[in-house]
Short mmCIF file of C-alpha atoms in Angstrom, two decimals:
data_model
loop_
_atom_site.label_atom_id
_atom_site.label_comp_id
_atom_site.label_asym_id
_atom_site.label_seq_id
_atom_site.Cartn_x
_atom_site.Cartn_y
_atom_site.Cartn_z
CA UNK A 974 33.42 -101.17 17.63
CA UNK A 975 32.17 -103.08 20.72
CA UNK A 976 29.67 -105.29 19.10
CA UNK A 977 28.88 -108.90 18.43
CA UNK A 978 27.37 -109.73 15.11
CA UNK A 979 25.61 -112.78 13.65
CA UNK A 980 25.71 -113.04 9.95
CA UNK A 981 23.66 -115.92 8.54
CA UNK A 982 24.24 -117.60 11.82
CA UNK A 983 27.88 -117.07 12.09
CA UNK A 984 28.74 -115.12 15.16
CA UNK A 985 31.67 -112.99 15.34
CA UNK A 986 33.07 -109.65 16.73
CA UNK A 987 32.51 -106.57 14.62
CA UNK A 988 35.64 -106.98 12.79
CA UNK A 989 35.04 -110.37 11.88
CA UNK A 990 31.46 -109.73 10.64
CA UNK A 991 31.44 -109.68 6.69
CA UNK A 992 28.63 -109.18 4.08
CA UNK A 993 29.73 -109.95 0.37
CA UNK A 994 29.88 -106.53 -1.86
CA UNK A 995 27.39 -108.29 -4.03
CA UNK A 996 24.69 -108.25 -1.50
CA UNK A 997 21.94 -106.41 -2.72
CA UNK A 998 21.42 -104.51 0.57
CA UNK A 999 24.73 -103.14 -0.06
CA UNK A 1000 24.65 -102.59 -3.69
CA UNK A 1001 20.98 -101.32 -4.05
CA UNK A 1002 19.56 -100.78 -0.23
CA UNK A 1003 17.20 -103.56 -0.79
CA UNK A 1004 16.48 -104.61 2.76
CA UNK A 1005 14.59 -104.06 5.95
CA UNK A 1006 15.42 -103.60 9.52
CA UNK A 1007 14.32 -103.47 13.06
CA UNK A 1008 15.98 -102.05 16.20
CA UNK A 1009 15.11 -103.23 19.50
CA UNK A 1010 16.54 -102.91 23.00
CA UNK A 1011 16.21 -105.14 26.00
CA UNK A 1012 14.98 -104.36 29.46
CA UNK A 1013 16.24 -106.71 32.15
CA UNK A 1014 17.96 -108.72 29.45
CA UNK A 1015 14.79 -109.43 27.29
CA UNK A 1016 13.96 -107.71 23.87
CA UNK A 1017 11.28 -105.32 24.52
CA UNK A 1018 8.06 -105.57 22.15
CA UNK A 1019 9.63 -108.33 20.08
CA UNK A 1020 6.27 -109.62 18.69
CA UNK A 1021 5.37 -106.07 17.60
CA UNK A 1022 8.70 -105.60 16.02
CA UNK A 1023 8.59 -108.84 14.18
CA UNK A 1024 4.97 -107.98 12.85
CA UNK A 1025 6.37 -104.80 11.42
CA UNK A 1026 9.35 -106.26 9.87
CA UNK A 1027 7.29 -109.11 8.19
CA UNK A 1028 5.12 -106.35 6.71
CA UNK A 1029 8.00 -104.15 5.59
CA UNK A 1030 9.37 -107.37 3.89
CA UNK A 1031 5.98 -108.32 2.40
CA UNK A 1032 5.67 -104.88 0.73
CA UNK A 1033 9.05 -105.50 -1.25
CA UNK A 1034 8.46 -109.07 -1.87
CA UNK A 1035 11.26 -110.10 0.21
CA UNK A 1036 11.12 -113.62 1.80
CA UNK A 1037 11.61 -113.85 5.57
CA UNK A 1038 13.60 -117.10 6.33
CA UNK A 1039 12.92 -117.52 10.02
CA UNK A 1040 10.17 -117.86 12.36
CA UNK A 1041 9.85 -115.45 15.20
CA UNK A 1042 11.05 -118.25 17.71
CA UNK A 1043 14.07 -119.02 15.63
CA UNK A 1044 15.13 -115.33 15.34
CA UNK A 1045 14.60 -114.76 19.03
CA UNK A 1046 16.75 -117.78 19.86
CA UNK A 1047 19.56 -116.34 17.53
CA UNK A 1048 19.22 -113.08 19.18
CA UNK A 1049 19.74 -114.69 22.62
CA UNK A 1050 22.66 -116.74 21.37
CA UNK A 1051 24.33 -113.37 19.83
CA UNK A 1052 23.83 -111.57 23.17
CA UNK A 1053 25.27 -114.63 25.10
CA UNK A 1054 28.36 -114.48 22.83
CA UNK A 1055 29.19 -110.87 23.83
CA UNK A 1056 32.46 -110.92 25.67
CA UNK A 1057 31.95 -109.85 29.28
CA UNK A 1058 28.11 -110.09 28.97
CA UNK A 1059 25.81 -107.17 28.43
CA UNK A 1060 23.67 -105.32 31.17
CA UNK A 1061 21.16 -104.35 28.50
CA UNK A 1062 21.41 -104.75 24.77
CA UNK A 1063 21.07 -102.74 21.73
CA UNK A 1064 19.69 -105.08 18.78
CA UNK A 1065 19.43 -104.31 15.33
CA UNK A 1066 18.16 -107.02 12.77
CA UNK A 1067 18.68 -106.55 9.14
CA UNK A 1068 17.28 -108.87 6.53
CA UNK A 1069 18.59 -108.03 2.84
CA UNK A 1070 17.60 -109.46 -0.62
CA UNK A 1071 20.97 -111.42 -0.45
CA UNK A 1072 23.90 -111.89 -2.66
CA UNK A 1073 23.54 -112.01 -6.58
CA UNK A 1074 24.16 -110.66 -9.94
CA UNK A 1075 23.98 -106.86 -10.58
CA UNK A 1076 20.18 -106.92 -11.53
CA UNK A 1077 17.00 -105.71 -10.05
CA UNK A 1078 15.26 -108.88 -10.55
CA UNK A 1079 14.81 -110.65 -7.39
CA UNK A 1080 15.37 -114.16 -8.72
CA UNK A 1081 18.84 -113.07 -9.05
CA UNK A 1082 19.14 -113.49 -5.13
CA UNK A 1083 17.28 -116.54 -4.19
CA UNK A 1084 18.70 -116.56 -0.50
CA UNK A 1085 18.11 -113.47 1.80
CA UNK A 1086 20.93 -112.41 4.19
CA UNK A 1087 20.18 -112.05 7.94
CA UNK A 1088 22.42 -109.85 10.23
CA UNK A 1089 21.79 -109.59 13.86
CA UNK A 1090 24.02 -106.70 15.51
CA UNK A 1091 24.20 -106.78 19.27
CA UNK A 1092 26.10 -104.06 21.47
CA UNK A 1093 25.82 -102.48 24.91
CA UNK A 1094 22.78 -100.32 24.94
CA UNK A 1095 23.81 -96.55 24.66
CA UNK A 1096 21.39 -95.07 27.05
CA UNK A 1097 20.64 -91.33 26.57
CA UNK A 1098 21.88 -88.88 29.00
CA UNK A 1099 19.49 -88.32 31.98
CA UNK A 1100 19.32 -84.74 31.08
CA UNK A 1101 17.54 -85.47 27.69
CA UNK A 1102 14.60 -86.58 30.00
CA UNK A 1103 14.95 -84.08 32.80
CA UNK A 1104 15.75 -80.99 30.71
CA UNK A 1105 14.35 -81.90 27.35
CA UNK A 1106 15.78 -81.56 23.66
CA UNK A 1107 15.88 -79.42 20.88
CA UNK A 1108 14.62 -80.30 17.36
CA UNK A 1109 15.25 -78.44 14.07
CA UNK A 1110 12.48 -78.22 11.44
CA UNK A 1111 14.80 -78.99 8.37
CA UNK A 1112 14.36 -78.38 4.79
CA UNK A 1113 14.72 -82.05 3.73
CA UNK A 1114 11.13 -83.33 2.96
CA UNK A 1115 10.24 -87.03 3.80
CA UNK A 1116 10.02 -89.20 0.89
CA UNK A 1117 6.78 -88.96 -1.02
CA UNK A 1118 4.64 -92.19 -0.19
CA UNK A 1119 4.19 -92.69 -3.97
CA UNK A 1120 8.14 -92.73 -4.41
CA UNK A 1121 8.84 -94.94 -1.52
CA UNK A 1122 6.14 -96.51 0.78
CA UNK A 1123 6.84 -95.38 4.56
CA UNK A 1124 5.29 -98.43 5.65
CA UNK A 1125 8.73 -100.17 4.61
CA UNK A 1126 11.10 -99.79 7.21
CA UNK A 1127 13.88 -99.69 4.82
CA UNK A 1128 17.82 -100.18 5.01
CA UNK A 1129 18.11 -97.13 2.62
CA UNK A 1130 18.26 -94.21 5.13
CA UNK A 1131 19.78 -91.65 3.01
CA UNK A 1132 16.56 -89.43 3.29
CA UNK A 1133 16.76 -89.70 7.18
CA UNK A 1134 20.54 -89.19 7.36
CA UNK A 1135 20.43 -85.90 5.19
CA UNK A 1136 17.71 -84.48 7.51
CA UNK A 1137 19.73 -85.57 10.60
CA UNK A 1138 22.88 -84.09 9.13
CA UNK A 1139 20.99 -80.64 8.77
CA UNK A 1140 19.72 -80.69 12.15
CA UNK A 1141 23.17 -81.42 13.60
CA UNK A 1142 24.68 -78.41 11.63
CA UNK A 1143 22.09 -76.30 13.50
CA UNK A 1144 23.16 -77.69 16.80
CA UNK A 1145 19.87 -79.76 17.25
CA UNK A 1146 19.34 -83.14 18.78
CA UNK A 1147 16.95 -84.32 16.20
CA UNK A 1148 15.40 -83.36 12.95
CA UNK A 1149 11.80 -82.59 12.52
CA UNK A 1150 10.59 -83.36 8.93
CA UNK A 1151 7.58 -82.20 6.98
CA UNK A 1152 5.82 -83.99 3.99
CA UNK A 1153 5.29 -82.60 0.58
CA UNK A 1154 2.23 -80.68 1.50
CA UNK A 1155 4.24 -78.88 4.46
CA UNK A 1156 2.61 -80.86 7.29
CA UNK A 1157 4.64 -82.32 10.14
CA UNK A 1158 5.36 -85.93 9.64
CA UNK A 1159 8.17 -87.47 11.96
CA UNK A 1160 11.82 -87.10 12.87
CA UNK A 1161 14.65 -88.69 11.37
CA UNK A 1162 14.85 -91.42 14.17
CA UNK A 1163 11.58 -91.04 16.01
CA UNK A 1164 8.09 -90.17 15.87
CA UNK A 1165 6.82 -86.81 17.27
CA UNK A 1166 3.82 -85.86 19.52
CA UNK A 1167 2.38 -82.62 20.79
CA UNK A 1168 0.26 -81.81 23.55
CA UNK A 1169 -2.55 -79.20 23.13
CA UNK A 1170 -5.12 -78.59 25.83
CA UNK A 1171 -4.47 -81.91 27.34
CA UNK A 1172 -4.82 -83.82 24.08
CA UNK A 1173 -1.80 -86.14 23.07
CA UNK A 1174 -1.58 -85.69 19.20
CA UNK A 1175 0.77 -87.33 16.64
CA UNK A 1176 0.41 -86.99 12.77
CA UNK A 1177 -1.51 -89.71 11.08
CA UNK A 1178 0.24 -92.64 9.04
CA UNK A 1179 -1.58 -91.21 5.98
CA UNK A 1180 0.83 -88.15 6.18
CA UNK A 1181 3.56 -90.28 5.29
CA UNK A 1182 5.40 -91.60 8.16
CA UNK A 1183 6.70 -95.08 9.53
CA UNK A 1184 4.24 -96.66 12.03
CA UNK A 1185 6.71 -96.48 14.90
CA UNK A 1186 6.30 -99.36 17.37
CA UNK A 1187 6.99 -97.13 20.56
CA UNK A 1188 4.62 -94.64 18.98
CA UNK A 1189 1.80 -97.27 18.94
CA UNK A 1190 2.50 -98.28 22.52
CA UNK A 1191 2.45 -94.61 23.92
CA UNK A 1192 -0.83 -94.06 22.30
CA UNK A 1193 -2.26 -97.20 24.09
CA UNK A 1194 -0.71 -95.94 27.20
CA UNK A 1195 -2.04 -92.43 26.91
CA UNK A 1196 -5.57 -94.03 26.64
CA UNK A 1197 -5.01 -96.21 29.61
CA UNK A 1198 -4.01 -93.19 31.72
CA UNK A 1199 -7.45 -91.49 30.55
CA UNK A 1200 -5.78 -89.15 28.22
CA UNK A 1201 -7.21 -88.03 25.00
CA UNK A 1202 -4.90 -89.30 22.27
CA UNK A 1203 -5.32 -89.37 18.70
CA UNK A 1204 -3.60 -89.02 15.46
CA UNK A 1205 -4.25 -85.48 13.84
CA UNK A 1206 -2.80 -83.58 10.97
CA UNK A 1207 -0.36 -81.06 12.45
CA UNK A 1208 1.40 -78.23 10.74
CA UNK A 1209 4.24 -75.88 11.89
CA UNK A 1210 1.74 -73.37 13.16
CA UNK A 1211 0.64 -76.12 15.86
CA UNK A 1212 4.11 -75.92 17.35
CA UNK A 1213 3.23 -72.29 18.41
CA UNK A 1214 0.17 -73.53 20.15
CA UNK A 1215 1.64 -76.65 21.89
CA UNK A 1216 1.77 -77.02 25.45
CA UNK A 1217 4.26 -79.75 25.31
CA UNK A 1218 6.02 -81.75 22.86
CA UNK A 1219 7.80 -85.05 22.80
CA UNK A 1220 9.49 -87.79 20.51
CA UNK A 1221 9.11 -91.64 20.87
CA UNK A 1222 11.49 -94.45 19.70
CA UNK A 1223 13.02 -97.63 20.87
CA UNK A 1224 16.13 -95.91 22.07
CA UNK A 1225 14.47 -92.55 23.14
CA UNK A 1226 11.32 -94.08 25.01
CA UNK A 1227 9.35 -90.60 25.57
CA UNK A 1228 11.87 -87.80 25.32
CA UNK A 1229 10.49 -84.22 25.94
CA UNK A 1230 11.01 -81.50 23.42
CA UNK A 1231 11.62 -77.96 24.78
CA UNK A 1232 12.51 -76.19 21.61
CA UNK A 1233 12.10 -76.39 17.92
CA UNK A 1234 14.88 -74.16 16.44
CA UNK A 1235 14.10 -70.77 18.25
CA UNK A 1236 10.72 -71.55 19.22
CA UNK A 1237 10.38 -72.34 22.85
CA UNK A 1238 7.61 -75.17 23.34
CA UNK A 1239 5.35 -74.48 26.57
CA UNK A 1240 7.43 -73.22 29.38
CA UNK A 1241 10.68 -74.54 28.05
CA UNK A 1242 10.71 -77.46 30.23
CA UNK A 1243 9.48 -81.09 30.30
CA UNK A 1244 5.68 -80.86 30.78
CA UNK A 1245 3.59 -82.83 33.15
CA UNK A 1246 1.91 -85.17 30.61
CA UNK A 1247 5.23 -86.00 28.83
CA UNK A 1248 6.77 -86.69 32.38
CA UNK A 1249 3.58 -88.90 33.16
CA UNK A 1250 3.90 -91.08 29.89
CA UNK A 1251 7.59 -91.55 30.28
CA UNK A 1252 6.99 -92.74 33.91
CA UNK A 1253 4.32 -94.92 32.99
CA UNK A 1254 6.31 -96.43 29.90
CA UNK A 1255 9.25 -97.17 32.13
CA UNK A 1256 7.08 -98.78 34.80
CA UNK A 1257 5.73 -101.28 32.39
CA UNK A 1258 9.10 -101.80 30.35
CA UNK A 1259 10.90 -102.58 33.66
CA UNK A 1260 8.25 -105.02 35.02
CA UNK A 1261 7.61 -107.38 32.11
CA UNK A 1262 8.86 -107.80 28.52
CA UNK A 1263 5.79 -107.60 25.88
#
């Protein structure tokens, strides 16, 4: 694997990156993470990602042993250590409870583990933006908020993985998930939007979804473009009346959706509003890191 990794400040290649088996991130999935990418070599929306990481950690009483400046410095060191350099980087930050005895008691793990993974950014194929992608409305439901708070961007991704595996079996590019009430929530690795009569709509946080950083940014972009943009409860029936649909995510930007299983969205091609949002997103991302 072509990656450079920092584990508690020790930088190595992927093969040399080691976390003890008694790390509670491995044993129990006790940890949080953030995924970022660079534009012109700088992590995009870094401050917002750090805000969410700290909120996720706080919700599980996980200490954050760094300030934003120190972490950014460590990210840059890890990027600089990658052999041959990187035109643009994929960055994953993991913070776990740390190494300790087999116990759920946080006192067993006094020192958190910090991992930074850096690798070449795997840009999606151009056709995903020019032709759009297919989603599958899967049977796997999103974790109930009373079972696992969706505001925690947890390292435990079994729910998402099972959903995506079901979507892959059907030949789809991404899994669209519902909550226990049958409402649309989010995708396995991204947030979901529909456009109806010119309005940009996305499920509310109360539906049980992770507050996506790109989701938040795109809602702001839509408002700046004079588009009606709001949170609204959505059901599978809304797919049939959608003029357009798209997903958002750190690595996906604004990716048009043209089909959900056998249902064609709109005219089956990326729509004008989706394309307008994507163009504005890239204009800002390429001009200045924020």
